[in-house]
Coordinates of C-alpha atoms in Angstrom, one line a residue:
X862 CA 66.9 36.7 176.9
X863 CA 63.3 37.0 175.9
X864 CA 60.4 35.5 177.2
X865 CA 57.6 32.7 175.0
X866 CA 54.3 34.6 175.2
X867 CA 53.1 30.5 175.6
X868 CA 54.7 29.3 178.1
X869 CA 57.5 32.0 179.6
X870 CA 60.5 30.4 178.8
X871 CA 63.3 32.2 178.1
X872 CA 64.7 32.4 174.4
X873 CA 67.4 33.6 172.6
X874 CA 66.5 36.6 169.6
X875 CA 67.7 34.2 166.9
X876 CA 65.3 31.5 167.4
X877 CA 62.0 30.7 165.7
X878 CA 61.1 27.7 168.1
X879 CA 60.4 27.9 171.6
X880 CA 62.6 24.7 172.3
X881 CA 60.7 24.1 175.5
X882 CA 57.0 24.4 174.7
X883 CA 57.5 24.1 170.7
X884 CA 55.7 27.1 170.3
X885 CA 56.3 29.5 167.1
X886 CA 58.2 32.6 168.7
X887 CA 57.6 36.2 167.1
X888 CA 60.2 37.9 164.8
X889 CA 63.0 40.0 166.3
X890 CA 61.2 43.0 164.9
X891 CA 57.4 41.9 166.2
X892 CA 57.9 43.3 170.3
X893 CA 59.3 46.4 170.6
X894 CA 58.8 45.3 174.6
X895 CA 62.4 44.6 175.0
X896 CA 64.0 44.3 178.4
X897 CA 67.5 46.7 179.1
X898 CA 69.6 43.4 179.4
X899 CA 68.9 41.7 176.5
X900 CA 72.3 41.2 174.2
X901 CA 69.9 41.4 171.0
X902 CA 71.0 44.8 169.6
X903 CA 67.3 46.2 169.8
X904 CA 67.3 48.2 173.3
X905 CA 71.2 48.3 173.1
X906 CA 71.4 51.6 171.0
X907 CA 73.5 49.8 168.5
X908 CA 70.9 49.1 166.0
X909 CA 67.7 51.0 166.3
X910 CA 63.9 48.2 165.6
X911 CA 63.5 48.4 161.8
X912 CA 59.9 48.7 162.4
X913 CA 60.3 52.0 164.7
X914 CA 62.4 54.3 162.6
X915 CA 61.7 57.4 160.9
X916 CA 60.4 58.1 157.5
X917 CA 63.0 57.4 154.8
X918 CA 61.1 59.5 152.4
X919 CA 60.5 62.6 154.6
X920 CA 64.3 63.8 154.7
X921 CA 63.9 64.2 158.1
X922 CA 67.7 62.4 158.5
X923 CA 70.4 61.4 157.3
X924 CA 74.2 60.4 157.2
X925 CA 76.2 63.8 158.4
X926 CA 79.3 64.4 156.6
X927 CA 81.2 63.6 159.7
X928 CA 79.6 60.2 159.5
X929 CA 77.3 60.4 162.0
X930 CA 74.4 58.2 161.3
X931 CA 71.3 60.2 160.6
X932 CA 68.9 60.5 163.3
X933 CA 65.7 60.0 162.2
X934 CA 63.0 62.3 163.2
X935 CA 59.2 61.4 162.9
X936 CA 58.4 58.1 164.2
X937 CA 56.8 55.7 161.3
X938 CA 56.0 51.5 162.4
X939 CA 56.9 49.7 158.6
X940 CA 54.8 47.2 157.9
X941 CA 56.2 43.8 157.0
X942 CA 54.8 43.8 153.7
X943 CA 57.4 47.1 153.6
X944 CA 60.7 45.6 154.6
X945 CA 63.4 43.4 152.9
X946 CA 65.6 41.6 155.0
X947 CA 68.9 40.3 153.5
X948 CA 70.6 38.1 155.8
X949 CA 73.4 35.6 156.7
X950 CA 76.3 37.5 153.7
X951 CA 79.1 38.7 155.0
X952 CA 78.4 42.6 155.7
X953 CA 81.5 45.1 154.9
X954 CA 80.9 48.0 156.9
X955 CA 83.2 51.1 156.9
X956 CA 84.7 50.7 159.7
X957 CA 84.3 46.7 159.8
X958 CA 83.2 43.6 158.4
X959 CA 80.7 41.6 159.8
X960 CA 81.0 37.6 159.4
X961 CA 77.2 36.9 158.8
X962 CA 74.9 40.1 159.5
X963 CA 71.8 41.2 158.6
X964 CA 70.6 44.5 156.8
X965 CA 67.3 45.1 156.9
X966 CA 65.6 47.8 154.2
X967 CA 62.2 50.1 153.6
X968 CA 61.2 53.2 151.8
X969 CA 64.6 53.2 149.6
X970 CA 67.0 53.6 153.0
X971 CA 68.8 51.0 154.9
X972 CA 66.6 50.9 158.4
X973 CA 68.9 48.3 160.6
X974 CA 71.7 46.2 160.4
X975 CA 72.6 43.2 162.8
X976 CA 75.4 41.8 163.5
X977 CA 74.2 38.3 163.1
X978 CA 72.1 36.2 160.7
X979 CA 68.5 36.7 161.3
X980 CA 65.4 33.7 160.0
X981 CA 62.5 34.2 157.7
X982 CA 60.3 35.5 160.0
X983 CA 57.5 34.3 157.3
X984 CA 55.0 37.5 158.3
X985 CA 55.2 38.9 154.6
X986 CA 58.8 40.7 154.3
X987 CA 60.3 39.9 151.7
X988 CA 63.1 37.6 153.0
X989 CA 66.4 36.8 150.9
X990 CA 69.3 34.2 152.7
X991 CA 72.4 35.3 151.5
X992 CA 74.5 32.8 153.0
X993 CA 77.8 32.2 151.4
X994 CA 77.4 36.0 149.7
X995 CA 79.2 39.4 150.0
X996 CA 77.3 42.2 151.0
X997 CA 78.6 45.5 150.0
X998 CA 77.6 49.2 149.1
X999 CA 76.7 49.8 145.4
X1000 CA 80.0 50.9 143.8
X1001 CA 80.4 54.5 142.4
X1002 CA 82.7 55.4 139.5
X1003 CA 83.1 58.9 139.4
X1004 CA 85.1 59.2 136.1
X1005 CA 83.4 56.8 133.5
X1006 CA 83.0 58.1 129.8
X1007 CA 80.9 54.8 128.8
X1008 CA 80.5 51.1 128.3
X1009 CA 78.9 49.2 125.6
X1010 CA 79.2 51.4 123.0
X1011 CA 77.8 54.4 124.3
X1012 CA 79.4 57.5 125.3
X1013 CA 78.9 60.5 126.8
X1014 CA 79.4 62.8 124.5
X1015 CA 77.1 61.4 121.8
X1016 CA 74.6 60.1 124.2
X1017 CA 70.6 60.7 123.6
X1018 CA 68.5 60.7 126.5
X1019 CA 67.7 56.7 125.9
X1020 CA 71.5 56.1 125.5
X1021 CA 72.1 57.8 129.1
X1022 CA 69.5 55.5 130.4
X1023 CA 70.8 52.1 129.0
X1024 CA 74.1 53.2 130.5
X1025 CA 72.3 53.7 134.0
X1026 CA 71.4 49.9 133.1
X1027 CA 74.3 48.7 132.1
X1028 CA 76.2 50.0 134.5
X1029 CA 73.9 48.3 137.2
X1030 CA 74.6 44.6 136.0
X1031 CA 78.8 45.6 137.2
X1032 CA 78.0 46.7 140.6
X1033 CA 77.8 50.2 139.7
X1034 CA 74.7 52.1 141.8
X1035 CA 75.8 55.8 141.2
X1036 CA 78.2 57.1 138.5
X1037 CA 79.7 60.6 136.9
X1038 CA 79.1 60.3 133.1
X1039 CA 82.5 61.6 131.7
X1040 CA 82.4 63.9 128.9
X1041 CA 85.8 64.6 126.7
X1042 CA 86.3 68.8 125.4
X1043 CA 83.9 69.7 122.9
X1044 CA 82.4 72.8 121.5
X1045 CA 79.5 74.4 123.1
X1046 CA 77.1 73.1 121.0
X1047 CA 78.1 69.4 121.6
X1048 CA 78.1 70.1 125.6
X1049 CA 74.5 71.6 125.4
X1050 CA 73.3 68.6 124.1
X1051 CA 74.8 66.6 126.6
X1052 CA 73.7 68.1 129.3
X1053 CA 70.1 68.5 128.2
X1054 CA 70.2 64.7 127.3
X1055 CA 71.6 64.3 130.9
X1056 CA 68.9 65.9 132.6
X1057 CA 66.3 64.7 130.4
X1058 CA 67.5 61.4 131.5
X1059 CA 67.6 61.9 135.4
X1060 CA 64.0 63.8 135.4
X1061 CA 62.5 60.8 133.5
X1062 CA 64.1 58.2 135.5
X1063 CA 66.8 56.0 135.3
X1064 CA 66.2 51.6 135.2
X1065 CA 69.4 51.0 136.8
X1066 CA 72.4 53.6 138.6
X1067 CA 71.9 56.7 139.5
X1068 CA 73.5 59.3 137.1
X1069 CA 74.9 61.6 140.1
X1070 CA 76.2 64.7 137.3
X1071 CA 78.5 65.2 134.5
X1072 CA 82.2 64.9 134.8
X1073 CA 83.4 67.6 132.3
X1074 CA 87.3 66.9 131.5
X1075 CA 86.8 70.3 130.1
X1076 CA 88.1 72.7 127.6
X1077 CA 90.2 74.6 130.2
X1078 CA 93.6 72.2 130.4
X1079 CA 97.1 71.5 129.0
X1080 CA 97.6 71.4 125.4
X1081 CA 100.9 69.4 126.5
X1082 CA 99.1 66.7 128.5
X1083 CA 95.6 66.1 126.9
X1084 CA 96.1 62.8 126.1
X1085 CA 92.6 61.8 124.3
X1086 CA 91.5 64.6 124.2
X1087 CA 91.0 66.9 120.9
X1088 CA 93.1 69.6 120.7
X1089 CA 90.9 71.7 118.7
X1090 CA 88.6 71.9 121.4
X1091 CA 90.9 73.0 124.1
X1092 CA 91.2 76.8 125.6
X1093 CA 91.9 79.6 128.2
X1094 CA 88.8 80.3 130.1
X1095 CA 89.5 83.6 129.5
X1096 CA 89.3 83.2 126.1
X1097 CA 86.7 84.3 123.9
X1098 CA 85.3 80.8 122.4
X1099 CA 85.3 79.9 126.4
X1100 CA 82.3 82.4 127.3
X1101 CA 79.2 80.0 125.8
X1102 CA 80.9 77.2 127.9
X1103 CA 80.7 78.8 130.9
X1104 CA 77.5 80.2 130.2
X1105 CA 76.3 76.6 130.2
X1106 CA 78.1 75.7 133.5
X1107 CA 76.1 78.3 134.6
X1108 CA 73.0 76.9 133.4
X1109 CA 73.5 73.4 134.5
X1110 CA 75.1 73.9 137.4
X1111 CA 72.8 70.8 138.8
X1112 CA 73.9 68.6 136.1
X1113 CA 77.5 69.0 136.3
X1114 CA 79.5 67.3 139.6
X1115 CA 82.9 67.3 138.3
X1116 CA 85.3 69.5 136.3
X1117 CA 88.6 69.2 135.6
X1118 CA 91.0 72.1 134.8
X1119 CA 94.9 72.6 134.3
X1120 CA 95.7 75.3 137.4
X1121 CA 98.8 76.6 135.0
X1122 CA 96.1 77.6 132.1
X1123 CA 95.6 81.2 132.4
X1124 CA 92.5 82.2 134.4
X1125 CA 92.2 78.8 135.6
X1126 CA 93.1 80.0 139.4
X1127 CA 90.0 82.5 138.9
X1128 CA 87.6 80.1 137.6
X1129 CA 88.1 77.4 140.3
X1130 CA 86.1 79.8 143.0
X1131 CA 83.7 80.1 140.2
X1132 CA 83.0 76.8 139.8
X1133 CA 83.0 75.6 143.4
X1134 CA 80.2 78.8 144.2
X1135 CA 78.3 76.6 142.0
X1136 CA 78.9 73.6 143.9
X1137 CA 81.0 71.5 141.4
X1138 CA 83.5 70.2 142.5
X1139 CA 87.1 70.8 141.0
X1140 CA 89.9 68.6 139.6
X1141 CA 93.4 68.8 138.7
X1142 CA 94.5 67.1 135.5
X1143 CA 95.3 66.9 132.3
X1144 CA 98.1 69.3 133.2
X1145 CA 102.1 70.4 133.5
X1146 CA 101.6 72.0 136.5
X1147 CA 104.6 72.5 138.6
X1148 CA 104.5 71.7 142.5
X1149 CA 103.8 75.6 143.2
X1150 CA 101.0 75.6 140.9
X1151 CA 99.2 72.7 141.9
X1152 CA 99.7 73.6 145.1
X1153 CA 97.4 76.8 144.3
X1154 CA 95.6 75.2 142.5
X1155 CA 94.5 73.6 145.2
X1156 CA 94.7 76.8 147.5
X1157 CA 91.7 78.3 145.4
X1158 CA 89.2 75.2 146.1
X1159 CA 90.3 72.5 143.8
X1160 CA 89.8 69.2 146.1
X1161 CA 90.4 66.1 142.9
X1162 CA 93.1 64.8 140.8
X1163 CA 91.7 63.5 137.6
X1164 CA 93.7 59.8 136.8
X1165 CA 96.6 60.9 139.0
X1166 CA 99.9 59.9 137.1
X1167 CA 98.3 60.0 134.0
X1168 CA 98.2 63.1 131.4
X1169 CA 100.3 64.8 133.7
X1170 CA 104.4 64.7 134.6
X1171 CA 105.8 61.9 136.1
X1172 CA 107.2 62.6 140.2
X1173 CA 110.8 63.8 140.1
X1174 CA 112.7 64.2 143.9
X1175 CA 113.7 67.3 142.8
X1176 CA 110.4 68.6 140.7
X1177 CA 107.1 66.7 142.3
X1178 CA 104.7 68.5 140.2
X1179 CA 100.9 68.1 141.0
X1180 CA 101.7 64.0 141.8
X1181 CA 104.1 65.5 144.6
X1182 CA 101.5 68.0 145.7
X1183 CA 98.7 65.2 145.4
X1184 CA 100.1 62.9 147.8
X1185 CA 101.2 65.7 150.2
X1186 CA 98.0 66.9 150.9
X1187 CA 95.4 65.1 153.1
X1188 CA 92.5 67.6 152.0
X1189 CA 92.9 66.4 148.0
X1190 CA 90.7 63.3 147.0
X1191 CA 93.0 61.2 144.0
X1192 CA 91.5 59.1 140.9
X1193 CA 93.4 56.6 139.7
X1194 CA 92.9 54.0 137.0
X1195 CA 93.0 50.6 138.3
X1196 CA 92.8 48.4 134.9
X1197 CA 96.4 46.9 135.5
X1198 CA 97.4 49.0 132.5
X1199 CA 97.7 52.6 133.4
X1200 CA 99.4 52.4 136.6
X1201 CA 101.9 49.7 137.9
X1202 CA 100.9 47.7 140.3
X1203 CA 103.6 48.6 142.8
X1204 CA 103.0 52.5 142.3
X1205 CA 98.9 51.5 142.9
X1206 CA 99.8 50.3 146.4
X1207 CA 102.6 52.7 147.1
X1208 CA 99.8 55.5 146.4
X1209 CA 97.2 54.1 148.9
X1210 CA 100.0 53.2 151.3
X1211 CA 100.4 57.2 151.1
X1212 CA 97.3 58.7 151.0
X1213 CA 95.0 55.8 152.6
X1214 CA 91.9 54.6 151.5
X1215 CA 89.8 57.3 152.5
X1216 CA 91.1 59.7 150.2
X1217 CA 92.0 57.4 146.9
X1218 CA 89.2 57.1 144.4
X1219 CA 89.7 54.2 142.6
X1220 CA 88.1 54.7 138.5
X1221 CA 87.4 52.7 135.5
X1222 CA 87.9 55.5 132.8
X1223 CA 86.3 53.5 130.8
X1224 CA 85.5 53.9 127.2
X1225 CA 82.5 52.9 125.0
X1226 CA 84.3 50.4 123.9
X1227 CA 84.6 48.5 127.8
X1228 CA 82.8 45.0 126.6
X1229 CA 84.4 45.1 123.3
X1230 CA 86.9 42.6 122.3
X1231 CA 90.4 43.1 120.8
X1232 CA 90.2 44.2 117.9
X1233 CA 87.2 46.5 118.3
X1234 CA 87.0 49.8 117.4
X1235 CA 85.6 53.4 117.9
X1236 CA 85.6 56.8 118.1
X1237 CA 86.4 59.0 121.2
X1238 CA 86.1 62.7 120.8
X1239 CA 86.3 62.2 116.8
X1240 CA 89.6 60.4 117.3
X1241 CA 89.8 56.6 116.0
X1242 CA 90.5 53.9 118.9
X1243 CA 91.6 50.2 119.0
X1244 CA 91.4 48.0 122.0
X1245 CA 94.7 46.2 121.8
X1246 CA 95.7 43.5 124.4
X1247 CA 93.2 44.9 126.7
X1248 CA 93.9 48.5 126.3
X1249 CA 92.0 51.4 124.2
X1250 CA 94.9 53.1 121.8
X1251 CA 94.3 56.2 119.6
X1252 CA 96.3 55.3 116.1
X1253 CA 99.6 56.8 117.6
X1254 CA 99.4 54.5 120.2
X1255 CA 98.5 56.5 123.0
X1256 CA 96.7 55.1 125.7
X1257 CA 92.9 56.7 125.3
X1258 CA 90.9 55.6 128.7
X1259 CA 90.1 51.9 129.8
X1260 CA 88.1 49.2 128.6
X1261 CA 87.6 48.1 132.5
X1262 CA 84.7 48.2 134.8
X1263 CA 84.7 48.8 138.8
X1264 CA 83.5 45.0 139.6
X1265 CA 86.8 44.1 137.6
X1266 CA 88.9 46.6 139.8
X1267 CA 87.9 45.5 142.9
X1268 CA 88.5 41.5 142.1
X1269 CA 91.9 43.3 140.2
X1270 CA 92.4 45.1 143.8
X1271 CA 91.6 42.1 146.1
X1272 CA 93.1 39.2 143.7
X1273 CA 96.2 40.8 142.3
X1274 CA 97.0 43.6 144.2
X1275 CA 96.7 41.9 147.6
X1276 CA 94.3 44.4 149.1
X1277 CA 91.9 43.6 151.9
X1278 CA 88.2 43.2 150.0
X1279 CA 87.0 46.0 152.6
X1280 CA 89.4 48.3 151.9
X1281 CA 88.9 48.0 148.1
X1282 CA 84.9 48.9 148.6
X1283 CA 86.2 51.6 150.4
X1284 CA 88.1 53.1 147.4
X1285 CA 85.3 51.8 144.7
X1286 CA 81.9 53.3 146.9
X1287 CA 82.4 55.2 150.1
X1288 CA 85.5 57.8 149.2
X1289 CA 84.0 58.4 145.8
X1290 CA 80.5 59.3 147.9
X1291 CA 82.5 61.4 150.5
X1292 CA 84.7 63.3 147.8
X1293 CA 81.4 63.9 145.9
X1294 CA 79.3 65.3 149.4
X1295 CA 77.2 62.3 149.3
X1296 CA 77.6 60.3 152.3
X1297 CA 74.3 59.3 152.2
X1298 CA 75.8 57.2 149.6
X1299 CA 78.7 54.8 149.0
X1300 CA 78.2 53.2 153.2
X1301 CA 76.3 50.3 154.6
X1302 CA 74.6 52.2 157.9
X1303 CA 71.2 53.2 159.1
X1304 CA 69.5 56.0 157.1
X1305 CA 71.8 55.6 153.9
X1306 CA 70.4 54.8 150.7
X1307 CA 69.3 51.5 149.9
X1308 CA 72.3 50.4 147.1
X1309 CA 74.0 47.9 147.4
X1310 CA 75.4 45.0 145.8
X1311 CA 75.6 41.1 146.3
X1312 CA 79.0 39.1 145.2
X1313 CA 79.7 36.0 145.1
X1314 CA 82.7 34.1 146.5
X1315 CA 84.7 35.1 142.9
X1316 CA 83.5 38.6 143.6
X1317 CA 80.6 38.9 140.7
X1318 CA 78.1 40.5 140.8
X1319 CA 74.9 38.8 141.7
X1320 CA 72.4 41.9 142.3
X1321 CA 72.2 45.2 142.7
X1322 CA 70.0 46.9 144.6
X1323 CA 69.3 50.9 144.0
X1324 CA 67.0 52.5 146.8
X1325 CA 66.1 49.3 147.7
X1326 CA 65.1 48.2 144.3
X1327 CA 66.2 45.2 142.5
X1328 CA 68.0 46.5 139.1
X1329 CA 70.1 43.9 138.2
X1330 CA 69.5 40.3 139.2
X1331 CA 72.5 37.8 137.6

């Protein structure tokens, strides 16, 4: 209990009322003069006074990849004009879910979190009662070609920045803008447009890096993509690719690669040097070779099941050596289409949520309706019965978007709402390096996302921002 400074009766943290003298009690976070037996999470080492951690800004902390909470060096008192204090949704933790909690913001991090409802405390914070809400971390969609008729690989530097908006308004707070195989000339563009983009600043997500589905895969299993553009890296047309991997290392998070194509097994050390991260797909690859594929530093599958053979008991192919392995982060396209239900649950059944990626693959024609068309990669698409086709009816990406796969997740599927943020925020952060990203926890980043009880998105907050507001 804490003590009235009026008349010293004892109180309990959540009230705003002394009930026996009537006098206005301070905020939780006004008196740091907390006794050691007080049950109000302030001196109990569970959740550190909002007003008494470090500077968010000063990178003095952090989440660690082993999901250690950042400890915050450099002591810094917030004032309440500084902090925003959602309270009273339900809070979905990693590890748990918290019935009505409190998370508390400043400087672009997440400073506390509560395990209970907390009032105005009417000093100048800026106070939102989210009672009756949802509560989660911003979702991240790590394979994502566009929306709203843009895409990636005709997008201007304003085009990369409406899709950082549009993106916001579904959820999404971070995202890897998906390119298709192109010639050199086309990829230069895109990622000069890219980082144009992300050094002027973005209104809504953040744009974390390309995903390049890249010139270096299957002939056999490209799917959308257009054959004229696809290569060995070894081969001569491949060296001004490269050469601009090189160059934009920075811009460039993901790239996918066949590990059959010849000098694929040599190029996936040279990528990872560069710290871009690898993927398998778009490939025939046997069980042996995926399994060195993954051997030389490959730790993705790009839209497991898709563009690549089907499991066989006798020949598991790079599915077989995905699941196996408990080092391999998986995509895979939750729109209903792409993947049965029944093999969607049997594959996070296998590999658990903390190593399934769950991805819109989305086109720019996600917010069309049927009927519309457009172009991917200079090949014509229709979006038929809610599913992008090239002319010879091959399915060409989704028309989806990761709000829609987690309601698809929790509604249809049958999965717990937790575990679906799981697969649409925090193992996309993780398999990206980011945990400072994709978790609801003191010293991550301040995105996030409100639902409702239907699971739509009401806001979305990027470092601590506003960006979207339904």
């Amino acid at each position: 209990m804490r003590t009235c400074p009026a008349c010293g009766a004892g109180y309990d943290v959540t009230e705003a009322v002394c009930a026996a003298c009537g006098a206005e009690l301070p905020a939780p976070y006004e008196n740091a003069d907390f006794d050691d037996e007080t049950d109000d999470g302030y001196d109990s080492g569970d959740f550190p006074n909002p007003r008494d951690v470090g500077d968010g800004e000063s990178g003095a902390g952090g989440v660690f990849a082993d999901g250690s909470v950042w400890q915050l060096a450099g002591e810094r008192a917030f004032a309440p004009t500084q902090l925003t204090i959602l309270s009273g949704a339900e809070v979905l933790l990693a590890e748990q879910t918290l019935e009505a909690g409190t998370v508390v913001l400043a400087a672009g991090r997440i400073v506390a979190i509560y395990d209970h409802a907390l009032p105005n405390p009417q000093d100048g914070s800026t106070f939102h009662d989210l009672t009756g809400k949802i509560l989660a971390p911003g979702l991240i969609d790590v394979h994502v070609h566009g929306m709203m008729g843009i895409d990636t690989n005709e997008a201007s530097v304003e085009d990369f920045q409406r899709l950082s908006g549009e993106a916001a308004k579904h959820g999404i707070t971070a995202l890897c803008p998906t390119s298709v195989a192109c010639a050199a000339g086309q990829l230069s563009t895109v990622l000069h447009n890219l980082q144009a983009a992300r050094t002027q600043g973005l209104p809504g997500a953040r744009l974390l890096g390309l995903h390049m589905e890249s010139n270096f895969i299957s002939p056999e299993y490209k799917g959308a993509q257009p054959p004229t553009a696809i290569f060995s890296p070894d081969d001569t047309q491949a060296w001004p690719t490269r050469t601009l991997i090189d160059e934009y290392a920075r811009e460039i998070a993901i790239v996918t690669v066949a590990p059959e194509v010849p000098g694929v097994l040599d190029l996936i050390p040279w990528l990872c040097e560069r710290d871009i991260r690898v993927s398998l797909g778009h490939s025939a690859a046997n069980y042996e070779q995926a399994v060195a594929g993954f051997d030389a530093g490959a730790t993705h599958v790009t839209h497991l099941f898709n563009a690549m053979p089907p499991l066989h008991h006798r020949a598991p192919g790079l599915v077989g050596a995905a699941l196996e392995r408990d080092d391999v982060y998986t995509e895979i396209i939750c729109d209903g289409m792409h993947v049965h239900p029944a093999v969607l649950s049997t594959v996070f059944t296998a590999k658990g949520a903390e190593r399934v990626m769950v991805i819109s693959d989305a086109l720019r024609g996600a917010g069309l309706p049927t009927g519309g068309e457009f172009t991917l990669g200079g090949q014509h698409i229709t979006v038929q019965d809610g599913v992008a086709r090239l002319d010879n009816g091959t399915i060409a990406g989704s028309i989806t978007t990761m709000d829609s796969i987690v309601r698809l997740l929790v509604a249809q599927i049958g999965w717990d709402l937790g575990e679906a943020v799981l697969m649409a925020a925090t193992t996309p952060a993780d398999g990206l390096g980011l945990p400072q990203l994709g978790r609801l926890a003191p010293g991550a980043l301040a995105d996030l996302v409100v639902f409702d009880a239907a699971l739509e998105v009401t806001t979305t907050y990027v470092n601590g921002r506003v960006v979207y507001q339904r």
